PDB file of C-alpha atoms in Angstrom:
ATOM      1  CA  UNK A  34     188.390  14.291  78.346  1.00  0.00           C
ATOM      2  CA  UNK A  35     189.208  16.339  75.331  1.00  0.00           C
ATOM      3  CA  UNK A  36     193.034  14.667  74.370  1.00  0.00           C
ATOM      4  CA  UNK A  37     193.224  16.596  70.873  1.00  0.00           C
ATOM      5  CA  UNK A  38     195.527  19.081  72.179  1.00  0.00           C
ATOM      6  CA  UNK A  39     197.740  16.866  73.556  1.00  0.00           C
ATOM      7  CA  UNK A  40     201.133  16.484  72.429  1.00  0.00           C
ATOM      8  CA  UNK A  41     202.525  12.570  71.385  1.00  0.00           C
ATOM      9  CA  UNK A  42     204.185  12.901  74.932  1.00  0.00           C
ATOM     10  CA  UNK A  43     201.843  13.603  77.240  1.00  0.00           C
ATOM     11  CA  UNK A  44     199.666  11.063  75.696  1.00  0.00           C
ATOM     12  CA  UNK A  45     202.515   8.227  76.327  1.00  0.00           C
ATOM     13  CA  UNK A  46     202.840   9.719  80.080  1.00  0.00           C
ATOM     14  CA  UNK A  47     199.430   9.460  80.565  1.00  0.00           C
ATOM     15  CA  UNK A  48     199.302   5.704  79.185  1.00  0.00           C
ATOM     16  CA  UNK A  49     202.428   4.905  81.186  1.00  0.00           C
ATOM     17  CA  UNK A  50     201.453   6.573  84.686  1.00  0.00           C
ATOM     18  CA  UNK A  51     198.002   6.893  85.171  1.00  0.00           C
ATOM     19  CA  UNK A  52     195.934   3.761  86.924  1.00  0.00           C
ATOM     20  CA  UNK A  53     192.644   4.958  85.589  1.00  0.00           C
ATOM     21  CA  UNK A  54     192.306   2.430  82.734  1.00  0.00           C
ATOM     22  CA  UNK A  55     189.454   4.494  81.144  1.00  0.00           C
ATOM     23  CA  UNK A  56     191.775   7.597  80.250  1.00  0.00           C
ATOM     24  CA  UNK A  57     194.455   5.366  79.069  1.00  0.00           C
ATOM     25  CA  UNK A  58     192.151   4.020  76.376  1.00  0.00           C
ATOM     26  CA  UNK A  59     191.277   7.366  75.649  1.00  0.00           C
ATOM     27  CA  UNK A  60     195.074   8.483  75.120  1.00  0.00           C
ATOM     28  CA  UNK A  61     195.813   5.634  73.378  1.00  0.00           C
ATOM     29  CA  UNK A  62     193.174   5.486  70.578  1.00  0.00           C
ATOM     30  CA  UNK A  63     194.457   9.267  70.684  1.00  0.00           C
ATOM     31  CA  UNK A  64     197.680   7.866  69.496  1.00  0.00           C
ATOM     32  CA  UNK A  65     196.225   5.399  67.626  1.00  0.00           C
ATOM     33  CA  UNK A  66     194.619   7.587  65.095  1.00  0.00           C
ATOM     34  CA  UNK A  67     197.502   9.816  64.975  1.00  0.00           C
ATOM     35  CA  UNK A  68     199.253   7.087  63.794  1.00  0.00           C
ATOM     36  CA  UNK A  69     200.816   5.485  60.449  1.00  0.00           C
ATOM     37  CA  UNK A  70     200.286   2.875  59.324  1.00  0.00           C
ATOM     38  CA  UNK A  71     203.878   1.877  59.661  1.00  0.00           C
ATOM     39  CA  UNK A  72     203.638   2.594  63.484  1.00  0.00           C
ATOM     40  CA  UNK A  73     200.269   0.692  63.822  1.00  0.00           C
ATOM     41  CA  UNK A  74     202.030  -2.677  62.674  1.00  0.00           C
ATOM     42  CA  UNK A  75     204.861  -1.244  65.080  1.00  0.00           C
ATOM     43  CA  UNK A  76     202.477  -0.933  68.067  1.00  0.00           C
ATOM     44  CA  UNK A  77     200.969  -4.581  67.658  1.00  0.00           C
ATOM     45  CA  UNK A  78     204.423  -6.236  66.725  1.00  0.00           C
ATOM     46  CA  UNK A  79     205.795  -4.605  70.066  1.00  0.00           C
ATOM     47  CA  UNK A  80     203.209  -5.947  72.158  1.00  0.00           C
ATOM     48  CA  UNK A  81     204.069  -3.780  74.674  1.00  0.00           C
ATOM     49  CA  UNK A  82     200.474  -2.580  75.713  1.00  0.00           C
ATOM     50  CA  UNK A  83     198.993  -6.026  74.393  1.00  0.00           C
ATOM     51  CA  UNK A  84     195.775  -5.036  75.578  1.00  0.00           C
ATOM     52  CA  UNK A  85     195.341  -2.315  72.863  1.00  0.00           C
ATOM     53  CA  UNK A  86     196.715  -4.599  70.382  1.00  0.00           C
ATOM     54  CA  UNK A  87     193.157  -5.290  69.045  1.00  0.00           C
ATOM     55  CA  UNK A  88     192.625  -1.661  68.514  1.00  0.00           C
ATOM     56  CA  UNK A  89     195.209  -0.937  66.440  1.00  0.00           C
ATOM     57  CA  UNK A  90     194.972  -4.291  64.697  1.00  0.00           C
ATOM     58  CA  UNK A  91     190.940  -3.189  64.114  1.00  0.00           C
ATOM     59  CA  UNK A  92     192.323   0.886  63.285  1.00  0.00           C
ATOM     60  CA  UNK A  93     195.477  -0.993  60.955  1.00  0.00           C
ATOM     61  CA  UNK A  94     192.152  -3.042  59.452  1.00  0.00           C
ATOM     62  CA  UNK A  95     190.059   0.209  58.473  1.00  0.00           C
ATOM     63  CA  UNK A  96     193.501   2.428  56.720  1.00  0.00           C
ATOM     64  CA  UNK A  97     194.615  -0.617  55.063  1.00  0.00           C
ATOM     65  CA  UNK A  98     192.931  -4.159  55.712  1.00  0.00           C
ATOM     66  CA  UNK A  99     195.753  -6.372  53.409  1.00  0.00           C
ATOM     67  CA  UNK A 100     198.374  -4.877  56.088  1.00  0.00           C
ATOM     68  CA  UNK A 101     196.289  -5.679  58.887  1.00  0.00           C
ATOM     69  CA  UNK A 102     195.365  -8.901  57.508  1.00  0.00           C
ATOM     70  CA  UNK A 103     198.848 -10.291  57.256  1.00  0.00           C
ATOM     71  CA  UNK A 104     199.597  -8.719  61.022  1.00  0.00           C
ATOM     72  CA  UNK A 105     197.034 -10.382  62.387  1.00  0.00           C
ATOM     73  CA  UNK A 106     198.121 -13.844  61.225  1.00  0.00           C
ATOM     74  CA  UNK A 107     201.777 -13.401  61.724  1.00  0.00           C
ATOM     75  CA  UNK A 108     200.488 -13.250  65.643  1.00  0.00           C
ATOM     76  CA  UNK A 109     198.148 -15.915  65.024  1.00  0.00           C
ATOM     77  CA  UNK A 110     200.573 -18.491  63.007  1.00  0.00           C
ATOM     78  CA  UNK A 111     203.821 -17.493  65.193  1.00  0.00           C
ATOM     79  CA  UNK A 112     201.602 -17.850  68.396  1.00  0.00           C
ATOM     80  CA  UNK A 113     202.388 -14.424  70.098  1.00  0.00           C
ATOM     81  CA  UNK A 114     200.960 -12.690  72.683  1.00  0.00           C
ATOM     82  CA  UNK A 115     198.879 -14.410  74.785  1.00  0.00           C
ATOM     83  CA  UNK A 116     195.258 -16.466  74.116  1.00  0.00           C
ATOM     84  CA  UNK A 117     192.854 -14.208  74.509  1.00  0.00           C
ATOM     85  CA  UNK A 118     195.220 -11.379  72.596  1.00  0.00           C
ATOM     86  CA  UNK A 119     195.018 -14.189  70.086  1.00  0.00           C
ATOM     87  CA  UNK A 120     191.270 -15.037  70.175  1.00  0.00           C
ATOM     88  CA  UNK A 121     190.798 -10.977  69.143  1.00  0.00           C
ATOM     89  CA  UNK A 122     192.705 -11.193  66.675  1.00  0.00           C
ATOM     90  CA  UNK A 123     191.141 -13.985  65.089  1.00  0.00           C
ATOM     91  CA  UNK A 124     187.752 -12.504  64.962  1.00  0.00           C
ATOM     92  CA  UNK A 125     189.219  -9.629  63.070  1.00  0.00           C
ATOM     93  CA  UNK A 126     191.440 -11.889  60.714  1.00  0.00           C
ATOM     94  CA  UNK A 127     187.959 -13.878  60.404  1.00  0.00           C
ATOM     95  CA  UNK A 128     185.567 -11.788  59.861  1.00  0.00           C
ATOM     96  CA  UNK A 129     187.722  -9.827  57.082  1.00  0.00           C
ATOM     97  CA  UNK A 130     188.674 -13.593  54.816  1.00  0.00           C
ATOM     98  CA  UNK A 131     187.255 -16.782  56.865  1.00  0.00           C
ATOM     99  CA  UNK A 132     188.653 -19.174  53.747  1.00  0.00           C
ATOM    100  CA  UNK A 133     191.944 -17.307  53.756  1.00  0.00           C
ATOM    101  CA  UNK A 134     192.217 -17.335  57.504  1.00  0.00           C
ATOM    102  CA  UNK A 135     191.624 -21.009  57.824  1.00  0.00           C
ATOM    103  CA  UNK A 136     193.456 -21.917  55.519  1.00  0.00           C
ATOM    104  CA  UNK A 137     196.838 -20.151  56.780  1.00  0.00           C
ATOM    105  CA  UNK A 138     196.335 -21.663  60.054  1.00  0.00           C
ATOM    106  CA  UNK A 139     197.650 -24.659  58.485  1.00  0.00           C
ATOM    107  CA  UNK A 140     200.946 -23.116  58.878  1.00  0.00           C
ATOM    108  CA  UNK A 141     200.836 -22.983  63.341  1.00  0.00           C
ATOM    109  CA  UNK A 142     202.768 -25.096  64.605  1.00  0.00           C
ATOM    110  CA  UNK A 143     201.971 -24.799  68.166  1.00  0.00           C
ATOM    111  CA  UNK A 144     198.784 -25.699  70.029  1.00  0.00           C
ATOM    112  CA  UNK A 145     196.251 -23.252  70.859  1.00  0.00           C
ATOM    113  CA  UNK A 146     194.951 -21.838  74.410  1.00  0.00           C
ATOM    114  CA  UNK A 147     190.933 -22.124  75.273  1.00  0.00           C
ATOM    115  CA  UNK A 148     190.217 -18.777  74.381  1.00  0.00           C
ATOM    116  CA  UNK A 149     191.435 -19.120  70.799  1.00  0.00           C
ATOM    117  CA  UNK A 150     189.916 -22.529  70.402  1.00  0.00           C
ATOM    118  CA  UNK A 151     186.458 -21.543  72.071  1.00  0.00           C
ATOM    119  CA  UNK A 152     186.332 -18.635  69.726  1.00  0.00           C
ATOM    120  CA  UNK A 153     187.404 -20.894  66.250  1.00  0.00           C
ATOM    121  CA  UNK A 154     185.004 -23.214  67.146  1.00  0.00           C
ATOM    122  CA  UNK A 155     181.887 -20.663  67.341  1.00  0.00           C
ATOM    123  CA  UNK A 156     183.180 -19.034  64.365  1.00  0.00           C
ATOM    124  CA  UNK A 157     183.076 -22.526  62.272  1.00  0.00           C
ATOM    125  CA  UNK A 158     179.322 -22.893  62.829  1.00  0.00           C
ATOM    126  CA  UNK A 159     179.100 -19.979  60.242  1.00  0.00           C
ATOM    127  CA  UNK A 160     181.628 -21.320  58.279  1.00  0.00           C
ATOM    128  CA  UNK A 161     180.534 -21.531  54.562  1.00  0.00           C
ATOM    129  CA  UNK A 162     182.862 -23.913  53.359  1.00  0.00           C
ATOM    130  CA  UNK A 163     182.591 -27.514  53.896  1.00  0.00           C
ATOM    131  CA  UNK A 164     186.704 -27.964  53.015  1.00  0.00           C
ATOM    132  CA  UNK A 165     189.223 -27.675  56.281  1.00  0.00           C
ATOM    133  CA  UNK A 166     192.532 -27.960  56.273  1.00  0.00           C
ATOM    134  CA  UNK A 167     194.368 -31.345  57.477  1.00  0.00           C
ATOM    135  CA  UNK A 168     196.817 -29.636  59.449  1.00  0.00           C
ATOM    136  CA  UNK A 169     194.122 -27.090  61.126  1.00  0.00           C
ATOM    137  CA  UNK A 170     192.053 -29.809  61.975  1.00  0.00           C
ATOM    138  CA  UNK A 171     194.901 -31.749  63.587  1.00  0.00           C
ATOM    139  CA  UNK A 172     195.949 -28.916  65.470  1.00  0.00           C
ATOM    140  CA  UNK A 173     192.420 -27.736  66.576  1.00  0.00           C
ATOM    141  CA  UNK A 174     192.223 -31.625  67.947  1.00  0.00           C
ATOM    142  CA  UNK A 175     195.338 -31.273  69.901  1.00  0.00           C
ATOM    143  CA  UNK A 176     194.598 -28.088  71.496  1.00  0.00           C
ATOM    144  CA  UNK A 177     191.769 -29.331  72.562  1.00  0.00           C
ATOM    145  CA  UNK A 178     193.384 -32.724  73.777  1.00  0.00           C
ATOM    146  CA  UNK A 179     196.085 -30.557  75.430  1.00  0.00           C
ATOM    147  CA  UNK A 180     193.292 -28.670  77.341  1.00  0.00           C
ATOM    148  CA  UNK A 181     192.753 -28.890  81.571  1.00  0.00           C
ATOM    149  CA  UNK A 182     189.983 -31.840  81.819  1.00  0.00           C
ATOM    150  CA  UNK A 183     187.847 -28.776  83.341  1.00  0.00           C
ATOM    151  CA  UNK A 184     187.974 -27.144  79.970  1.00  0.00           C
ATOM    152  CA  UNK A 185     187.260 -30.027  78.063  1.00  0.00           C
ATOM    153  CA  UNK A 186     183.998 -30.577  79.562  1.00  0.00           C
ATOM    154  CA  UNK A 187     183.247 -26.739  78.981  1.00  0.00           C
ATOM    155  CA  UNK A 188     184.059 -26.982  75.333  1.00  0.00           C
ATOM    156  CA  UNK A 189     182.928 -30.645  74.693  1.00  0.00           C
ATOM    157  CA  UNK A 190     179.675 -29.808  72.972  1.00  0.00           C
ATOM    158  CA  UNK A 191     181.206 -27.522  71.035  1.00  0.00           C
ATOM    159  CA  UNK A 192     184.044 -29.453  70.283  1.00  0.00           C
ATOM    160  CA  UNK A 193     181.593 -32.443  69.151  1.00  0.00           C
ATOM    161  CA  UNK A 194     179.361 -30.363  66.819  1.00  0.00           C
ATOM    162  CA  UNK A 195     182.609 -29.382  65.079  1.00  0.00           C
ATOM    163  CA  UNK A 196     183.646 -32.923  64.624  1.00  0.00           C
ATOM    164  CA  UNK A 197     180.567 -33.779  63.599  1.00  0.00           C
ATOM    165  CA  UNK A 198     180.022 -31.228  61.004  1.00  0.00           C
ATOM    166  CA  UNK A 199     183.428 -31.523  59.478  1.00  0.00           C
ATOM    167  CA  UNK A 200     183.922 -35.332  59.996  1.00  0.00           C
ATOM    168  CA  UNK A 201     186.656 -35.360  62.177  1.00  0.00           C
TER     169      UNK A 201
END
């Protein structure tokens, strides 16, 4: 579906009636690219299609990655959006400054969801520095504490060969 020729409008119609998920990625990476900047932060602070966050956090990330950067954690330290939202957004925050990303964490003050945990902890087995933050290591222990028993056992080995590799 060719959305070129379509108008700012009819792409937000399109995202906001149609039930074919497909062509409302379509018109929203549309928008996306259309976009500033400025309205890229506005789309992800909005949260109002929070599964397209990630794409304009990763489009924000290839115009201007210090922006995107300090998006990212603001979701991540302030705990919006949901887990998984917040799992994605990790990976990009990650994968752009691991030592700078770990190292803000410090600054959460709420526990973390599985999905955000699972995905910190497989990140960390790349990790190349052997210094953690205090506070980040508290907090990953009581998210994981705070987890369902069912997801403890998922994420136990995981959870171990974290502990074990930063002495925790």
């Amino acid at each position: 579906m060719e959305l070129k020729n379509y108008s700012n409008d009819q792409l937000y119609d399109i995202i906001e009636r149609t039930e074919d998920y497909v062509k409302m990625g379509e018109a929203f990476k549309e928008l996306m690219k259309r976009s500033s900047d400025d309205e890229l932060v506005e789309i992800i602070d909005d949260m109002v299609y929070i599964d397209e966050v990630p794409y304009a956090l990763n489009e924000l990330m290839e115009r201007s990655s210090s922006k995107a950067f300090d998006t990212g954690m603001d979701i991540l330290i302030n705990d919006k959006g949901d887990h998984f939202l917040q799992a994605c957004v990790w990976d990009t925050c990650y994968d752009f400054n691991d030592a700078q990303t770990v190292t803000l964490m410090n600054q959460r003050k709420t526990t973390m969801g599985y999905s955000l945990i699972e995905t910190i902890l497989l990140s960390m087995y790349n990790y190349q520095t052997n210094s953690f933050p205090t506070a980040f290591q508290k907090l990953i222990i009581d998210s994981y504490n705070n987890m369902p028993e069912e997801k403890k056992a998922e994420f136990s080995d995981m959870f171990d060969d974290f502990s074990k590799k930063y002495q925790l």
